[in-house]
């Protein structure tokens, strides 16, 4: 009986994912026969859970709406996932430090001892790595507004903010009028939240940093559109004009690369800026903890570099070149002795 109850809870947890499950897939996940799964489904129905049968070639079973799941149906791996998510969320969303801590404590209090111990064993301490490319925390109000518009398919009217979060006034050089957008997808990459939207002003797809938006919801609905390309993540990563600004570093420099902007944008670190120059060239601006660090990142693109700024960056590149040339000279001398 105990194993049957445990298996029924596992089954309910799978159905709670809101997807439609084929009978053989449920049996494989629970490592039981299909006949056993049918009995467990009947058990859940007897307990009052609306388990629906979906007909057709893509049919199976799913949980209906209007139900209440038993609290905290988590296995060990799910408990660890919750612990990680609640402890890392404050680093990307502004103002969630206390709320995340309280949520983690509430979840732990309602869990069995074994799962609580597993979660408490994963107390994370965030350490700053010199090669970490930080992103500013995002305003949860803006994130909620954009996320709701994506979910409900409602047009957004939004202004683009400056990197410091302020809005340019009419008449200022960087002033831009509010735009009407169809928000289709939210994508998180390199610690930054991006909105993939269809711009109703210029009739084109755009990638926008959510932390650079001042969004206003509307009640105007829009129909789904086919996303640009087959790979949404690739579209975001290869869009050079996605609103990125250089992250704050001890050193910031730039160089002209003999590569297209979309190629450099795909591989440039988070917190860097790619400027389109022409079909085969772009300018990359980025920061690091040293000038040699920037030079090292530029070298990974394996292309010719020109117009380096500031002079300290040019000097660092030349110093590294001399150092590498010295390695070759030392190898030749050692070979001649041998």
Coordinates of C-alpha atoms in Angstrom, one line a residue:
X1 CA 0.0 0.0 0.0
X2 CA 2.8 2.4 0.9
X3 CA 4.5 1.9 -2.5
X4 CA 1.1 2.3 -4.3
X5 CA 0.5 5.6 -2.5
X6 CA 4.0 6.8 -3.3
X7 CA 3.6 5.9 -6.9
X8 CA 0.2 7.7 -7.1
X9 CA 1.8 10.8 -5.8
X10 CA 4.6 10.5 -8.4
X11 CA 1.9 10.1 -11.1
X12 CA 0.0 13.2 -9.8
X13 CA 3.3 15.2 -9.9
X14 CA 3.9 14.2 -13.5
X15 CA 0.3 15.1 -14.5
X16 CA 0.7 18.4 -12.6
X17 CA 3.2 19.5 -15.3
X18 CA 0.1 20.4 -17.4
X19 CA 1.3 18.3 -20.3
X20 CA -0.5 15.4 -22.0
X21 CA 1.2 12.1 -21.2
X22 CA 0.9 8.9 -23.3
X23 CA 0.3 5.8 -21.3
X24 CA 3.5 4.1 -22.3
X25 CA 5.5 7.2 -21.3
X26 CA 3.9 7.2 -17.8
X27 CA 4.7 3.6 -17.4
X28 CA 8.3 4.1 -18.4
X29 CA 8.7 7.0 -15.9
X30 CA 7.2 5.1 -13.1
X31 CA 8.8 1.7 -14.1
X32 CA 5.6 -0.2 -13.9
X33 CA 3.2 -1.8 -16.4
X34 CA 0.6 0.1 -18.3
X35 CA -2.1 -1.8 -16.5
X36 CA -0.7 -0.6 -13.2
X37 CA -0.7 3.0 -14.4
X38 CA -4.4 2.7 -15.4
X39 CA -5.2 1.5 -11.9
X40 CA -3.3 4.4 -10.4
X41 CA -5.2 6.8 -12.7
X42 CA -8.5 5.4 -11.5
X43 CA -7.2 5.8 -7.9
X44 CA -6.6 9.5 -8.5
X45 CA -10.1 9.9 -10.0
X46 CA -11.6 8.3 -7.0
X47 CA -9.7 10.8 -4.8
X48 CA -11.4 13.6 -6.8
X49 CA -8.6 14.6 -9.2
X50 CA -9.9 15.4 -12.7
X51 CA -7.7 13.1 -14.8
X52 CA -8.8 13.6 -18.4
X53 CA -8.5 11.2 -21.3
X54 CA -7.3 12.9 -24.5
X55 CA -8.4 11.1 -27.6
X56 CA -6.6 11.0 -30.9
X57 CA -3.1 10.0 -32.2
X58 CA -1.5 12.6 -29.8
X59 CA -3.7 11.7 -27.0
X60 CA -3.1 10.4 -23.5
X61 CA -3.8 11.7 -20.1
X62 CA -3.7 15.1 -18.5
X63 CA -4.9 16.8 -15.4
X64 CA -7.9 19.0 -15.8
X65 CA -8.3 22.6 -14.4
X66 CA -9.9 23.5 -11.2
X67 CA -8.0 21.1 -9.1
X68 CA -5.8 21.5 -6.0
X69 CA -2.6 19.4 -5.9
X70 CA -1.5 18.0 -2.5
X71 CA 1.2 20.4 -1.2
X72 CA 4.9 20.0 -2.1
X73 CA 5.0 16.9 -4.2
X74 CA 8.7 17.1 -4.8
X75 CA 11.3 14.4 -5.1
X76 CA 14.9 14.9 -4.1
X77 CA 16.1 16.4 -7.4
X78 CA 13.1 18.8 -7.5
X79 CA 13.9 20.0 -4.0
X80 CA 17.4 20.8 -5.0
X81 CA 16.2 22.6 -8.1
X82 CA 13.9 24.8 -5.9
X83 CA 16.8 25.5 -3.5
X84 CA 19.0 26.6 -6.4
X85 CA 16.3 28.7 -8.0
X86 CA 15.3 30.6 -4.9
X87 CA 18.9 31.4 -3.9
X88 CA 20.0 32.5 -7.4
X89 CA 16.9 34.6 -8.3
X90 CA 17.9 37.7 -6.3
X91 CA 21.0 38.1 -8.5
X92 CA 19.0 38.7 -11.6
X93 CA 15.8 40.3 -10.3
X94 CA 16.0 43.4 -8.2
X95 CA 14.4 43.4 -4.7
X96 CA 13.8 39.7 -4.3
X97 CA 16.4 38.9 -1.6
X98 CA 14.1 38.9 1.4
X99 CA 11.1 37.4 -0.5
X100 CA 13.2 34.6 -1.8
X101 CA 14.6 33.8 1.7
X102 CA 11.1 33.8 3.1
X103 CA 9.8 31.5 0.3
X104 CA 12.7 29.1 0.8
X105 CA 12.0 28.9 4.6
X106 CA 8.2 28.4 4.0
X107 CA 8.9 25.5 1.5
X108 CA 11.3 23.9 3.9
X109 CA 8.9 24.0 6.8
X110 CA 6.3 22.0 4.9
X111 CA 8.7 19.4 3.6
X112 CA 9.5 15.9 5.0
X113 CA 12.7 15.8 7.0
X114 CA 14.7 14.0 4.3
X115 CA 13.9 16.6 1.6
X116 CA 14.4 19.5 4.1
X117 CA 17.9 18.2 4.9
X118 CA 18.7 18.0 1.1
X119 CA 17.6 21.6 0.6
X120 CA 19.4 22.9 3.7
X121 CA 22.6 21.2 2.5
X122 CA 22.6 23.5 -0.6
X123 CA 23.2 26.9 1.0
X124 CA 24.8 28.9 -1.9
X125 CA 27.4 31.5 -1.5
X126 CA 27.8 33.6 -4.6
X127 CA 31.4 34.3 -5.4
X128 CA 32.4 36.9 -8.0
X129 CA 34.7 35.4 -10.6
X130 CA 36.9 37.8 -12.6
X131 CA 35.6 36.4 -15.8
X132 CA 31.9 36.7 -14.8
X133 CA 30.2 39.3 -16.9
X134 CA 27.6 40.8 -14.5
X135 CA 24.2 42.1 -15.4
X136 CA 22.2 44.7 -13.5
X137 CA 19.2 43.3 -11.5
X138 CA 15.9 43.8 -13.3
X139 CA 12.8 45.6 -11.9
X140 CA 10.2 42.9 -11.0
X141 CA 7.4 45.2 -12.0
X142 CA 8.7 45.6 -15.5
X143 CA 9.4 41.9 -15.8
X144 CA 5.8 41.1 -14.6
X145 CA 4.3 43.6 -17.1
X146 CA 6.2 42.2 -20.0
X147 CA 5.7 38.6 -19.0
X148 CA 2.0 39.1 -18.6
X149 CA 1.7 40.7 -22.0
X150 CA 3.6 37.8 -23.6
X151 CA 1.3 35.3 -21.9
X152 CA -1.9 37.1 -22.7
X153 CA -0.7 38.3 -26.2
X154 CA -1.4 41.9 -25.5
X155 CA 0.4 44.8 -27.3
X156 CA 2.8 46.8 -25.2
X157 CA 3.6 50.5 -25.5
X158 CA 7.1 51.0 -24.2
X159 CA 9.8 53.6 -23.9
X160 CA 13.5 52.7 -24.1
X161 CA 15.5 53.8 -21.0
X162 CA 19.1 54.9 -20.8
X163 CA 21.6 52.5 -19.3
X164 CA 21.3 54.3 -16.0
X165 CA 17.5 53.7 -16.0
X166 CA 16.5 57.3 -16.7
X167 CA 14.2 58.5 -19.6
X168 CA 15.3 61.0 -22.1
X169 CA 13.0 64.0 -22.4
X170 CA 11.7 65.4 -25.7
X171 CA 14.3 67.6 -27.3
X172 CA 17.3 65.7 -25.8
X173 CA 19.6 64.1 -28.3
X174 CA 18.9 60.5 -27.3
X175 CA 15.1 61.0 -27.0
X176 CA 13.1 58.2 -28.7
X177 CA 9.3 58.1 -28.9
X178 CA 7.4 55.2 -27.4
X179 CA 6.9 52.2 -29.6
X180 CA 4.1 49.7 -30.0
X181 CA 5.3 46.1 -29.7
X182 CA 3.8 42.6 -30.0
X183 CA 5.7 40.8 -27.2
X184 CA 6.2 37.2 -28.3
X185 CA 9.0 35.6 -26.2
X186 CA 11.1 36.2 -23.1
X187 CA 14.7 34.8 -23.3
X188 CA 17.4 34.8 -20.6
X189 CA 20.9 34.8 -21.8
X190 CA 24.2 35.6 -20.1
X191 CA 22.3 36.8 -17.0
X192 CA 20.2 39.2 -19.0
X193 CA 16.5 39.2 -19.8
X194 CA 15.6 39.8 -23.5
X195 CA 12.2 40.4 -25.1
X196 CA 11.7 39.1 -28.7
X197 CA 9.0 41.4 -30.1
X198 CA 7.5 42.4 -33.4
X199 CA 7.7 46.2 -33.8
X200 CA 4.5 47.6 -35.1
X201 CA 6.2 50.9 -36.0
X202 CA 8.8 49.6 -38.5
X203 CA 7.2 46.1 -39.1
X204 CA 10.3 44.2 -38.0
X205 CA 11.4 41.8 -35.4
X206 CA 13.4 43.2 -32.5
X207 CA 15.4 42.0 -29.5
X208 CA 15.2 44.3 -26.5
X209 CA 16.7 44.3 -23.0
X210 CA 13.8 44.1 -20.6
X211 CA 15.7 46.2 -18.0
X212 CA 16.0 49.0 -20.6
X213 CA 12.2 49.1 -21.1
X214 CA 9.5 51.2 -19.4
X215 CA 6.5 49.2 -20.5
X216 CA 2.8 50.1 -20.4
X217 CA 0.2 47.4 -20.9
X218 CA -2.7 47.7 -23.3
X219 CA -5.9 45.6 -23.9
X220 CA -5.2 45.2 -27.6
X221 CA -4.7 41.6 -28.5
X222 CA -2.5 40.2 -31.3
X223 CA -2.3 37.0 -33.2
X224 CA 0.8 34.7 -32.9
X225 CA 3.5 35.1 -35.5
X226 CA 6.1 32.7 -36.7
X227 CA 9.3 33.6 -34.8
X228 CA 12.3 34.7 -36.9
X229 CA 14.3 31.7 -37.9
X230 CA 14.1 28.2 -36.5
X231 CA 16.2 28.8 -33.4
X232 CA 14.9 31.6 -31.1
X233 CA 18.0 31.5 -28.9
X234 CA 20.3 31.9 -31.9
X235 CA 18.2 34.9 -33.1
X236 CA 18.8 36.6 -29.7
X237 CA 22.5 35.8 -29.5
X238 CA 23.2 36.8 -33.1
X239 CA 21.3 40.1 -32.9
X240 CA 23.9 42.8 -32.4
X241 CA 21.4 45.7 -31.8
X242 CA 19.6 44.1 -28.8
X243 CA 20.3 47.1 -26.5
X244 CA 23.4 45.9 -24.7
X245 CA 25.7 48.4 -23.0
X246 CA 29.2 47.8 -21.7
X247 CA 29.3 46.3 -18.2
X248 CA 31.2 48.2 -15.5
X249 CA 34.8 46.9 -15.4
X250 CA 38.2 48.2 -14.4
X251 CA 39.2 48.4 -18.1
X252 CA 37.0 49.0 -21.2
X253 CA 38.2 49.0 -24.7
X254 CA 37.1 48.5 -28.3
X255 CA 38.5 47.2 -31.7
X256 CA 37.4 46.9 -35.3
X257 CA 37.0 43.3 -36.3
X258 CA 37.0 41.8 -39.8
X259 CA 33.9 39.9 -39.1
X260 CA 30.1 40.5 -39.6
X261 CA 28.3 41.9 -36.6
X262 CA 25.9 38.9 -36.2
X263 CA 28.9 36.5 -35.9
X264 CA 30.7 38.6 -33.3
X265 CA 27.4 39.2 -31.3
X266 CA 26.9 35.4 -31.2
X267 CA 30.2 34.8 -29.4
X268 CA 30.9 38.1 -27.6
X269 CA 30.6 37.9 -23.8
X270 CA 27.6 39.3 -22.0
X271 CA 28.0 43.0 -21.2
X272 CA 29.7 43.8 -24.5
X273 CA 28.5 46.0 -27.4
X274 CA 28.7 45.1 -31.1
X275 CA 28.3 47.9 -33.6
X276 CA 27.5 47.1 -37.2
X277 CA 29.9 48.9 -39.6
X278 CA 29.4 47.1 -42.9
X279 CA 28.6 43.6 -44.2
X280 CA 32.0 42.3 -43.2
X281 CA 33.1 44.5 -40.3
X282 CA 32.0 45.5 -36.9
X283 CA 33.2 47.2 -33.7
X284 CA 33.3 45.4 -30.4
X285 CA 33.4 47.2 -27.1
X286 CA 33.9 45.2 -24.0
X287 CA 35.4 45.3 -20.5
X288 CA 37.6 43.0 -18.3
X289 CA 39.6 43.1 -15.2
X290 CA 42.8 44.0 -17.2
X291 CA 43.9 45.2 -20.6
X292 CA 45.5 41.8 -21.2
X293 CA 42.1 40.3 -20.4
X294 CA 40.4 42.3 -23.2
X295 CA 43.2 41.5 -25.6
X296 CA 42.8 37.8 -24.8
X297 CA 39.0 37.9 -25.5
X298 CA 39.6 39.7 -28.8
X299 CA 42.1 37.0 -29.8
X300 CA 39.5 34.3 -29.5
X301 CA 37.8 35.7 -32.6
X302 CA 40.8 34.8 -34.7
X303 CA 40.6 37.7 -37.1
X304 CA 42.4 40.9 -38.0
X305 CA 42.0 43.8 -35.5
X306 CA 42.4 47.4 -36.3
X307 CA 41.6 50.8 -34.7
X308 CA 42.1 49.7 -31.1
X309 CA 41.2 52.1 -28.3
X310 CA 42.4 53.2 -25.9
X311 CA 46.3 53.1 -26.3
X312 CA 46.6 50.8 -23.3
X313 CA 44.7 48.1 -25.1
X314 CA 46.9 48.4 -28.2
X315 CA 50.0 48.2 -25.9
X316 CA 48.6 45.1 -24.2
X317 CA 48.0 43.4 -27.5
X318 CA 51.6 44.1 -28.6
X319 CA 53.0 42.9 -25.3
X320 CA 51.1 39.6 -25.6
X321 CA 52.3 39.3 -29.2
X322 CA 56.0 39.7 -28.1
X323 CA 55.5 37.2 -25.3
X324 CA 54.1 34.6 -27.7
X325 CA 56.8 35.2 -30.2
X326 CA 59.3 34.7 -27.4
X327 CA 57.8 31.3 -26.7
X328 CA 58.6 30.2 -30.3
X329 CA 62.1 31.6 -30.0
X330 CA 62.7 29.6 -26.8
X331 CA 61.5 26.4 -28.5
X332 CA 63.9 26.9 -31.4
X333 CA 66.8 27.4 -29.0
X334 CA 66.0 24.3 -27.0
X335 CA 65.6 22.3 -30.1
X336 CA 69.1 23.4 -31.4
X337 CA 70.7 22.3 -28.1
X338 CA 69.0 18.9 -28.3

